[in-house]
Tab-separated table of C-alpha atoms in Angstrom:
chain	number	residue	atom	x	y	z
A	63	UNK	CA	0.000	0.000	0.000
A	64	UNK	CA	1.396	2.996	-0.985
A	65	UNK	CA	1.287	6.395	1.003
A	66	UNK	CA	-0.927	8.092	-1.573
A	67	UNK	CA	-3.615	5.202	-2.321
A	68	UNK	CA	-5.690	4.095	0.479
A	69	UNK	CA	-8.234	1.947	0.485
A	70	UNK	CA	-11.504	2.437	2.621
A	71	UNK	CA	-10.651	-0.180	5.219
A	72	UNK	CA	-7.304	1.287	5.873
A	73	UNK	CA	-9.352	4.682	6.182
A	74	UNK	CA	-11.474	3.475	8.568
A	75	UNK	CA	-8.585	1.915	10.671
A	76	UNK	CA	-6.827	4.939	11.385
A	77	UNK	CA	-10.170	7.135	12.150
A	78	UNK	CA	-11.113	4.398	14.820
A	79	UNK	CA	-7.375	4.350	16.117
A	80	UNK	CA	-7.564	8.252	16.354
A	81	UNK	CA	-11.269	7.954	17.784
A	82	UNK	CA	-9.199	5.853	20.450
A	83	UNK	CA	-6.521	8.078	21.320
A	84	UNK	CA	-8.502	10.730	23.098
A	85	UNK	CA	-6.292	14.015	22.998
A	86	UNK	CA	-4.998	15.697	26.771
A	87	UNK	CA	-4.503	19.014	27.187
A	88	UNK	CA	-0.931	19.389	28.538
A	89	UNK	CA	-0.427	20.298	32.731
A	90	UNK	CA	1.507	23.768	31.790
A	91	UNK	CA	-1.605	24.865	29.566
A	92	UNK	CA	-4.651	23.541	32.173
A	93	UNK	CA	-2.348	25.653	34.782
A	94	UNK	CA	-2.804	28.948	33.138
A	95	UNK	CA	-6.761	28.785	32.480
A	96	UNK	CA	-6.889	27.056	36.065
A	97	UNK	CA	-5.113	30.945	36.790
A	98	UNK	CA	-7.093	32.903	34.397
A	99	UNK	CA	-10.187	31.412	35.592
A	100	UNK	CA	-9.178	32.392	39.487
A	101	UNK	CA	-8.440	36.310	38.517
A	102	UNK	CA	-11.746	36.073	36.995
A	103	UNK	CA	-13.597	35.174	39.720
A	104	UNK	CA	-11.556	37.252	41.949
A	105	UNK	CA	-12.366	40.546	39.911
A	106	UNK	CA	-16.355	39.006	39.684
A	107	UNK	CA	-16.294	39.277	43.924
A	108	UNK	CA	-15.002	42.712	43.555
A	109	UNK	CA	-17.256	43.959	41.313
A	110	UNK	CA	-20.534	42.665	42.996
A	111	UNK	CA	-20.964	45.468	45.456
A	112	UNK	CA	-23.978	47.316	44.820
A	113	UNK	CA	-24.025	49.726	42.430
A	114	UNK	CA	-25.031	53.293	43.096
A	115	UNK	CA	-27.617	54.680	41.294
A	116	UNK	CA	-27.526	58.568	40.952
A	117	UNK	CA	-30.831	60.054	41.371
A	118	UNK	CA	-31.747	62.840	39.117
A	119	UNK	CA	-34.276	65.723	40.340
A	120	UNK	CA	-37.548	65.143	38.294
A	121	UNK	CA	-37.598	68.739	36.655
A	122	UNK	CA	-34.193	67.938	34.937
A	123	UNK	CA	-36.086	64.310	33.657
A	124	UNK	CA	-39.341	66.377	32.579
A	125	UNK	CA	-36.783	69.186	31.076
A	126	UNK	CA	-34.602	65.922	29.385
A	127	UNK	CA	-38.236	64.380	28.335
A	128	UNK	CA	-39.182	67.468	26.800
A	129	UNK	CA	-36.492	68.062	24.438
A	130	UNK	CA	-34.201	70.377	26.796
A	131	UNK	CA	-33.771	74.279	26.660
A	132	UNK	CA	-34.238	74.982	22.939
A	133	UNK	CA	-38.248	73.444	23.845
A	134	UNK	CA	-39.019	74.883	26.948
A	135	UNK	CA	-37.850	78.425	25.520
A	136	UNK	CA	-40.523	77.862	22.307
A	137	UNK	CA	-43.132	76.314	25.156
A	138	UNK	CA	-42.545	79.731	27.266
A	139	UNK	CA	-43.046	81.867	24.104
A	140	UNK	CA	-46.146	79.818	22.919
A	141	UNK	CA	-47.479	80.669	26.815
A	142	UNK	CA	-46.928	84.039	26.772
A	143	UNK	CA	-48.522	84.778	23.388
A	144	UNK	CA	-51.371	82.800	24.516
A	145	UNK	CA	-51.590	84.164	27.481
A	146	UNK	CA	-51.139	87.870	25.632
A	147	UNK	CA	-53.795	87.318	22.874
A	148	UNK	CA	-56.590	86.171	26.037
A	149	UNK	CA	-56.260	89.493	27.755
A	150	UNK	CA	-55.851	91.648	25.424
A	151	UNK	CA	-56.873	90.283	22.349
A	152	UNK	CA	-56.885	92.200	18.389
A	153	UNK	CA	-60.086	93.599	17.596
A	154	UNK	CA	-60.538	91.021	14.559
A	155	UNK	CA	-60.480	88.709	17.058
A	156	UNK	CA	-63.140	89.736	19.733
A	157	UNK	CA	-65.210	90.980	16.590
A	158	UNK	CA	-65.029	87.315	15.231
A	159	UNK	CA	-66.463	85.848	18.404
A	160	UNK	CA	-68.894	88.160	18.938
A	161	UNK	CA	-70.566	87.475	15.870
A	162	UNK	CA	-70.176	83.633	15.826
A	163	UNK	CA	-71.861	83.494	19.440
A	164	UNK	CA	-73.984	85.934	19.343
A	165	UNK	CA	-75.887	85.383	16.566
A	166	UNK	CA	-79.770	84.608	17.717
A	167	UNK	CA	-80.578	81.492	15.213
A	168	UNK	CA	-77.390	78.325	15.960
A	169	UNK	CA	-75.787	78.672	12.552
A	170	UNK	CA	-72.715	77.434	13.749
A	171	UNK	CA	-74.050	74.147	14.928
A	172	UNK	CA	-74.121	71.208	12.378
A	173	UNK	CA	-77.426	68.551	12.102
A	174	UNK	CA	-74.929	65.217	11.666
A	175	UNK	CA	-77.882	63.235	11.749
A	176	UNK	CA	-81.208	65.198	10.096
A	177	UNK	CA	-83.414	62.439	9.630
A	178	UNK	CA	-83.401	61.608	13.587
A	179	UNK	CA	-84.045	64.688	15.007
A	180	UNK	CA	-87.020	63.313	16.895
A	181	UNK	CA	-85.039	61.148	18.845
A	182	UNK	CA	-81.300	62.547	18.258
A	183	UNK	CA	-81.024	66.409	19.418
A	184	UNK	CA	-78.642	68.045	19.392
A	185	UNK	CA	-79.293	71.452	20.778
A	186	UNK	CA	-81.673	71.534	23.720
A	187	UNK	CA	-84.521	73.887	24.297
């Protein structure tokens, strides 16, 4: 039998004899992960002390929530021009709502339902 022809049962011979050779780690390399392993667990005891947890005042979380500074300055603005326009508001304004509530029929309501008006009112009285 030559070195580059093998048969099958010659195959099968040496896969069983190296099935039956089970391989050992050397002593030198199962004494450094027998090391590694004890620094690990060494530096897992130190770390399990409890961690702290840094509390954060809740107007800095609603501020963080709410986009920061550059929001709160256009929420400010949007509250001052509200408030603004409901005390003192521009005459096309007050003229506006003045004539949409004080007219005498209720043009500004909407029948969503005509047919049922017997049973489905909308405006009392």
């Amino acid at each position: 039998m030559d070195k580059h022809s093998l048969d099958d049962a010659a195959l099968d011979d040496l896969f069983a004899t190296a099935r039956a050779q089970a391989p050992q780690p050397s002593f030198d390399l199962m004494d450094r992960v027998l090391s590694d392993a004890l620094s690990v667990q060494e530096l897992a005891a130190a770390d399990t002390a409890e961690p702290q947890v840094k509390s954060e005042p809740f107007w800095r979380a609603a501020l963080a929530g709410l986009g920061g500074w550059p929001a709160m300055a256009g929420l400010a603005t949007a509250c001052v021009g509200g408030v603004w326009i409901g005390i003192n508001p521009p005459d096309l304004v007050s003229e506006s709502a003045t004539v949409f509530f004080a007219l005498e029929t209720d043009s500004y309501l909407v029948d969503a339902m005509p047919g049922f008006s017997a049973e489905f009112d909308l405006v009392e009285g």
